[in-house]
Coordinates of N, CA and C in Angstrom, one line a residue:
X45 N 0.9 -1.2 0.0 CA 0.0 0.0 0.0 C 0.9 1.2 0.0
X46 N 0.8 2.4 -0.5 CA 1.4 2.8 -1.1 C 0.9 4.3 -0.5
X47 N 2.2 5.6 -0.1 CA 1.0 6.6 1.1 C 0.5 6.8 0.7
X48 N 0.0 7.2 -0.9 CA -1.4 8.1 -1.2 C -2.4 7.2 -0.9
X49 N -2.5 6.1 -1.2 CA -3.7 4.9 -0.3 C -3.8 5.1 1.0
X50 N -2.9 5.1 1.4 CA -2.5 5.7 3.0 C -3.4 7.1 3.7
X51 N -3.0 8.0 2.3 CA -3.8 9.0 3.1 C -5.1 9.4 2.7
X52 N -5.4 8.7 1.5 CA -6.9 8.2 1.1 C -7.3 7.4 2.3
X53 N -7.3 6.5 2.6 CA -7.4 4.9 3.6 C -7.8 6.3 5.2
X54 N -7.1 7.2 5.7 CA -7.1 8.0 6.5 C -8.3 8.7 6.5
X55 N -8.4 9.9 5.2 CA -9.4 10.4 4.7 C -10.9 10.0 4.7
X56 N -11.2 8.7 4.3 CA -12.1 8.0 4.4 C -12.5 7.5 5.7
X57 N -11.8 7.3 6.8 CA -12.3 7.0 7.6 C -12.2 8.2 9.0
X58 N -12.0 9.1 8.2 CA -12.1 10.2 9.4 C -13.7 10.9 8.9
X59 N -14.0 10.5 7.6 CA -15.3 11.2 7.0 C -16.2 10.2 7.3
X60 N -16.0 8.8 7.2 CA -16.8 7.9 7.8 C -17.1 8.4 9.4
X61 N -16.4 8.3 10.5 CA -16.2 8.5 11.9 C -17.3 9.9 11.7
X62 N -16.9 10.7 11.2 CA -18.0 12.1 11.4 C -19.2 12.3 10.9
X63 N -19.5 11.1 9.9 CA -21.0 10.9 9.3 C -21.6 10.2 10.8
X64 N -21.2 9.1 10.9 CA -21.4 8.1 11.9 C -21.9 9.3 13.4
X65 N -21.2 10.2 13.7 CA -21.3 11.6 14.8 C -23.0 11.7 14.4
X66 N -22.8 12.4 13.1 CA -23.7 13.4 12.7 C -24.9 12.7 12.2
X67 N -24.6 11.5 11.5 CA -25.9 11.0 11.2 C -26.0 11.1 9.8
X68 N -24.9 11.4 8.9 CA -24.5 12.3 7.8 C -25.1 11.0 7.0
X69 N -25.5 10.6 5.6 CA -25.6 9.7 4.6 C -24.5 9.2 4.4
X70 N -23.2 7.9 4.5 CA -22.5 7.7 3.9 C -22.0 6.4 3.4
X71 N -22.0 6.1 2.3 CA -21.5 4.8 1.8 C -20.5 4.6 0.8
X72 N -19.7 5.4 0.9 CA -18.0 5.4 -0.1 C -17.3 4.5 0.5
X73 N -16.5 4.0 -0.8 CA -15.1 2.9 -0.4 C -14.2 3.9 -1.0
X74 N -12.9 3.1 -0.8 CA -11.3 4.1 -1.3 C -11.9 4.4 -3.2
X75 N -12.5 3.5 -3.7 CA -12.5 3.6 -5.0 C -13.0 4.9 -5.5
X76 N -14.0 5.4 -4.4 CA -14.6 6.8 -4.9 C -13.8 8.2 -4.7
X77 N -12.5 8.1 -4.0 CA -11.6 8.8 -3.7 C -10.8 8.6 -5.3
X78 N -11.3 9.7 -6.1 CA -10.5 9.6 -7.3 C -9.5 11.4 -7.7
X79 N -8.7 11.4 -7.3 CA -7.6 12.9 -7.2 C -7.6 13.1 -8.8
X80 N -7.8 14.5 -9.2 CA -6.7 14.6 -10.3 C -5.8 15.2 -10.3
X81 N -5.1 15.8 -11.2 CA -3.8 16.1 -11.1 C -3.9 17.8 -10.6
X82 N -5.2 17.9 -10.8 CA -5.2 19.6 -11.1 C -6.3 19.7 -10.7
X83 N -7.2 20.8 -9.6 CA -8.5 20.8 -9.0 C -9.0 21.8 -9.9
X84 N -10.3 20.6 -10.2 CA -11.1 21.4 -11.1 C -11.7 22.8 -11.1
X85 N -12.2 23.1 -9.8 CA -12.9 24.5 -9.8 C -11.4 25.4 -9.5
X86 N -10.4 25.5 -9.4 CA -9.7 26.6 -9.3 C -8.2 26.6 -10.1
X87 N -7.8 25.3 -10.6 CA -6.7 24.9 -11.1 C -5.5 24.5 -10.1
X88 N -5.5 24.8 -9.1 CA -4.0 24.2 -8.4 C -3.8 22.9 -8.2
X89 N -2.3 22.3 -8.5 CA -2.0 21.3 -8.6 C -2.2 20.8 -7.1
X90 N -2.7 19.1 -7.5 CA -3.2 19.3 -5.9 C -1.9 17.8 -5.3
X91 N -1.9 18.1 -4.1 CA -0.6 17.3 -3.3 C -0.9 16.7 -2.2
X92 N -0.9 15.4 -2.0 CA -1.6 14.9 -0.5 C -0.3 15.2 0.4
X93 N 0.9 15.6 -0.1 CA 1.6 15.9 1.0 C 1.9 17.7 1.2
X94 N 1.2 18.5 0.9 CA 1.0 19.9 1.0 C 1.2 20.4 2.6
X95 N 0.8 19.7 2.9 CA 0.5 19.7 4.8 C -1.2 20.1 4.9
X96 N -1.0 20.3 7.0 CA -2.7 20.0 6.9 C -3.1 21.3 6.6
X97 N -4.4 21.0 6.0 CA -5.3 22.6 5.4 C -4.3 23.6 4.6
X98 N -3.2 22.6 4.2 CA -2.8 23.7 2.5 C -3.9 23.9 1.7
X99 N -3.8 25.0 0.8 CA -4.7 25.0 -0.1 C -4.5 24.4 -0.9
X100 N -3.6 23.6 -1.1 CA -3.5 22.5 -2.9 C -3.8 21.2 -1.7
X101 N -3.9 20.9 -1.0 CA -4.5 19.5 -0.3 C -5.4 19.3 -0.8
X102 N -5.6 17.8 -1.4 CA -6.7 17.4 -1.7 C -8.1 17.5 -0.6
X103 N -8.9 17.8 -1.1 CA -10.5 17.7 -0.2 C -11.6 17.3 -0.7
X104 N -12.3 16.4 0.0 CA -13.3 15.5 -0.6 C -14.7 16.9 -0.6
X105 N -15.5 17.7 -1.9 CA -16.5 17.6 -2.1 C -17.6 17.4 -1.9
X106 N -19.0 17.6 -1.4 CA -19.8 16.9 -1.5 C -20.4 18.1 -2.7
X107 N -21.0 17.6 -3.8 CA -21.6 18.2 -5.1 C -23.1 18.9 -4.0
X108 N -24.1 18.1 -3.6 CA -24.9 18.3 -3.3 C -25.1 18.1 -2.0
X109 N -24.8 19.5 -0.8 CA -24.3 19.1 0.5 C -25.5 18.2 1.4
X110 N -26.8 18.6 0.9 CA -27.0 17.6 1.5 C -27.5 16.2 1.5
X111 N -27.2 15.6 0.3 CA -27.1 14.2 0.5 C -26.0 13.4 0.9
X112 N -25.3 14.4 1.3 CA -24.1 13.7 2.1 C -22.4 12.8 1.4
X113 N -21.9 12.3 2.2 CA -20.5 11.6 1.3 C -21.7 10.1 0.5
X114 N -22.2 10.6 -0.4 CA -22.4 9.0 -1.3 C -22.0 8.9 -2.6
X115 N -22.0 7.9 -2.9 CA -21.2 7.5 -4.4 C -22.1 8.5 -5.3
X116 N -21.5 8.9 -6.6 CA -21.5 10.3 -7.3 C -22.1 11.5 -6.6
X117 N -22.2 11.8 -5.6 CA -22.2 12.6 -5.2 C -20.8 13.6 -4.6
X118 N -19.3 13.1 -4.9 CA -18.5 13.5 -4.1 C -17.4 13.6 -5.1
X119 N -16.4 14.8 -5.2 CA -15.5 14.7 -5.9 C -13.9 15.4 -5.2
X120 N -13.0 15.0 -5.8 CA -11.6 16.1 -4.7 C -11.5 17.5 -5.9
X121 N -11.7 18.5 -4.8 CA -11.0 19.3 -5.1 C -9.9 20.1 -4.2
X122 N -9.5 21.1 -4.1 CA -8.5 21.6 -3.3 C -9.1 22.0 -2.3
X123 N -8.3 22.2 -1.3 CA -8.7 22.9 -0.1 C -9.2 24.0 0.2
X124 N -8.4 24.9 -0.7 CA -8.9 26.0 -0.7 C -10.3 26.1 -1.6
X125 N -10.4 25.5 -2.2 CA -12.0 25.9 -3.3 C -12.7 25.2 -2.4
X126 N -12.4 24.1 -1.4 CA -13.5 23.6 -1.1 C -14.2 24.7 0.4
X127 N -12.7 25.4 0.6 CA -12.9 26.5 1.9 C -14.0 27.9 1.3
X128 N -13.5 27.9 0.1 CA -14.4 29.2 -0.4 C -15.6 29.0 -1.0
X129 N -16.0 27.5 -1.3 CA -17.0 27.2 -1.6 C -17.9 26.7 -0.4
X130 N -17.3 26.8 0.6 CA -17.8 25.8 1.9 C -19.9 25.7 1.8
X131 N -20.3 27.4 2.3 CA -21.6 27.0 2.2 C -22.2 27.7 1.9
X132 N -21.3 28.5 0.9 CA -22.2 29.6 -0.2 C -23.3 29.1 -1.3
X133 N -23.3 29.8 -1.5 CA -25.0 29.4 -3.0 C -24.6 29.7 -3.8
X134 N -25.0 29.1 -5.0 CA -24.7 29.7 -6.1 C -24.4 31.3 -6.6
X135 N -26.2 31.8 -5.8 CA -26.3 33.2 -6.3 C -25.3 33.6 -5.3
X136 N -24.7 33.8 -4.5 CA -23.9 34.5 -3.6 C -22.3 34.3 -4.0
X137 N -21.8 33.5 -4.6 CA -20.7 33.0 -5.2 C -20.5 34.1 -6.4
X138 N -21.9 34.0 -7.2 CA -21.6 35.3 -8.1 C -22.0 36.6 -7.8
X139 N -22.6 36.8 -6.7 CA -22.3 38.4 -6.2 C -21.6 38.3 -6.1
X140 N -20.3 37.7 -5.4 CA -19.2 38.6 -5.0 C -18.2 38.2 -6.2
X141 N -18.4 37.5 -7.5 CA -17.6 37.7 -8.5 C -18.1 39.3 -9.6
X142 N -19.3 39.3 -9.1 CA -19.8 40.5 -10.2 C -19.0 41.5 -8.9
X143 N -19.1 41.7 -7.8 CA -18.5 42.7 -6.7 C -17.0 42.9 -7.3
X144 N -16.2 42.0 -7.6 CA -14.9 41.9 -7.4 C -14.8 42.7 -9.1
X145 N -15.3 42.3 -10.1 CA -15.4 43.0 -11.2 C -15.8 44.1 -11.3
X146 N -16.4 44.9 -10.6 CA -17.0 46.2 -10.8 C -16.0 47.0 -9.6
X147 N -15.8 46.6 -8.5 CA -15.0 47.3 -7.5 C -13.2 47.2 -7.7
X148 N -13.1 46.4 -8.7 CA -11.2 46.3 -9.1 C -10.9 47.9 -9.5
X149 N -9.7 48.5 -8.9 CA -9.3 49.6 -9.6 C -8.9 49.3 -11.1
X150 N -8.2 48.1 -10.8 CA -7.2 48.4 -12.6 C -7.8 47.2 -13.1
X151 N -8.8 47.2 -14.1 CA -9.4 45.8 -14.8 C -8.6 45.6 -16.0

């Protein structure tokens, strides 16, 4: 086994342990822990050895938060997108992109 199994193998059962808390929906094996090279919503190359809560650390997604960690519902992205995405809305996600576009000094 090999670390990134290692730190998948970790991952999974620390999100298992806090569904189990909470009562959360979950039924993932290691297979649904699929990393790419590059996190989709923001681009940074992602590194299971970044350290904890880097923003290129991989972090498990839930697409639709509330049906919880279950199979297609869960994807890795980075830490940081998954921090800035944590539990905004859609529409609020683009207020503050239309904010950041209209309030930039130098566009």
């Amino acid at each position: 086994m090999g670390w990134t199994h290692t730190k998948q193998s970790l991952l999974l059962a620390d999100i298992k342990r806090r569904c189990k808390n909470s009562g959360e929906p979950f039924d993932l094996d290691i297979s649904d822990i699929v990393v790419p090279e590059f996190c989709p919503a923001i681009g940074l190359r992602l590194d299971w050895n970044a350290g904890l809560r880097a923003d290129n650390l991989p972090s498990m997604d839930k697409v639709v938060p509330a049906l919880g960690y279950i199979k297609g519902n869960v994807r890795m992205i980075s830490f940081r997108a998954n921090r800035l995405k944590n539990n905004a809305s859609l529409v609020e996600l683009q207020g503050i992109i239309s904010y950041i576009k209209t309030h930039q000094p130098y566009q």
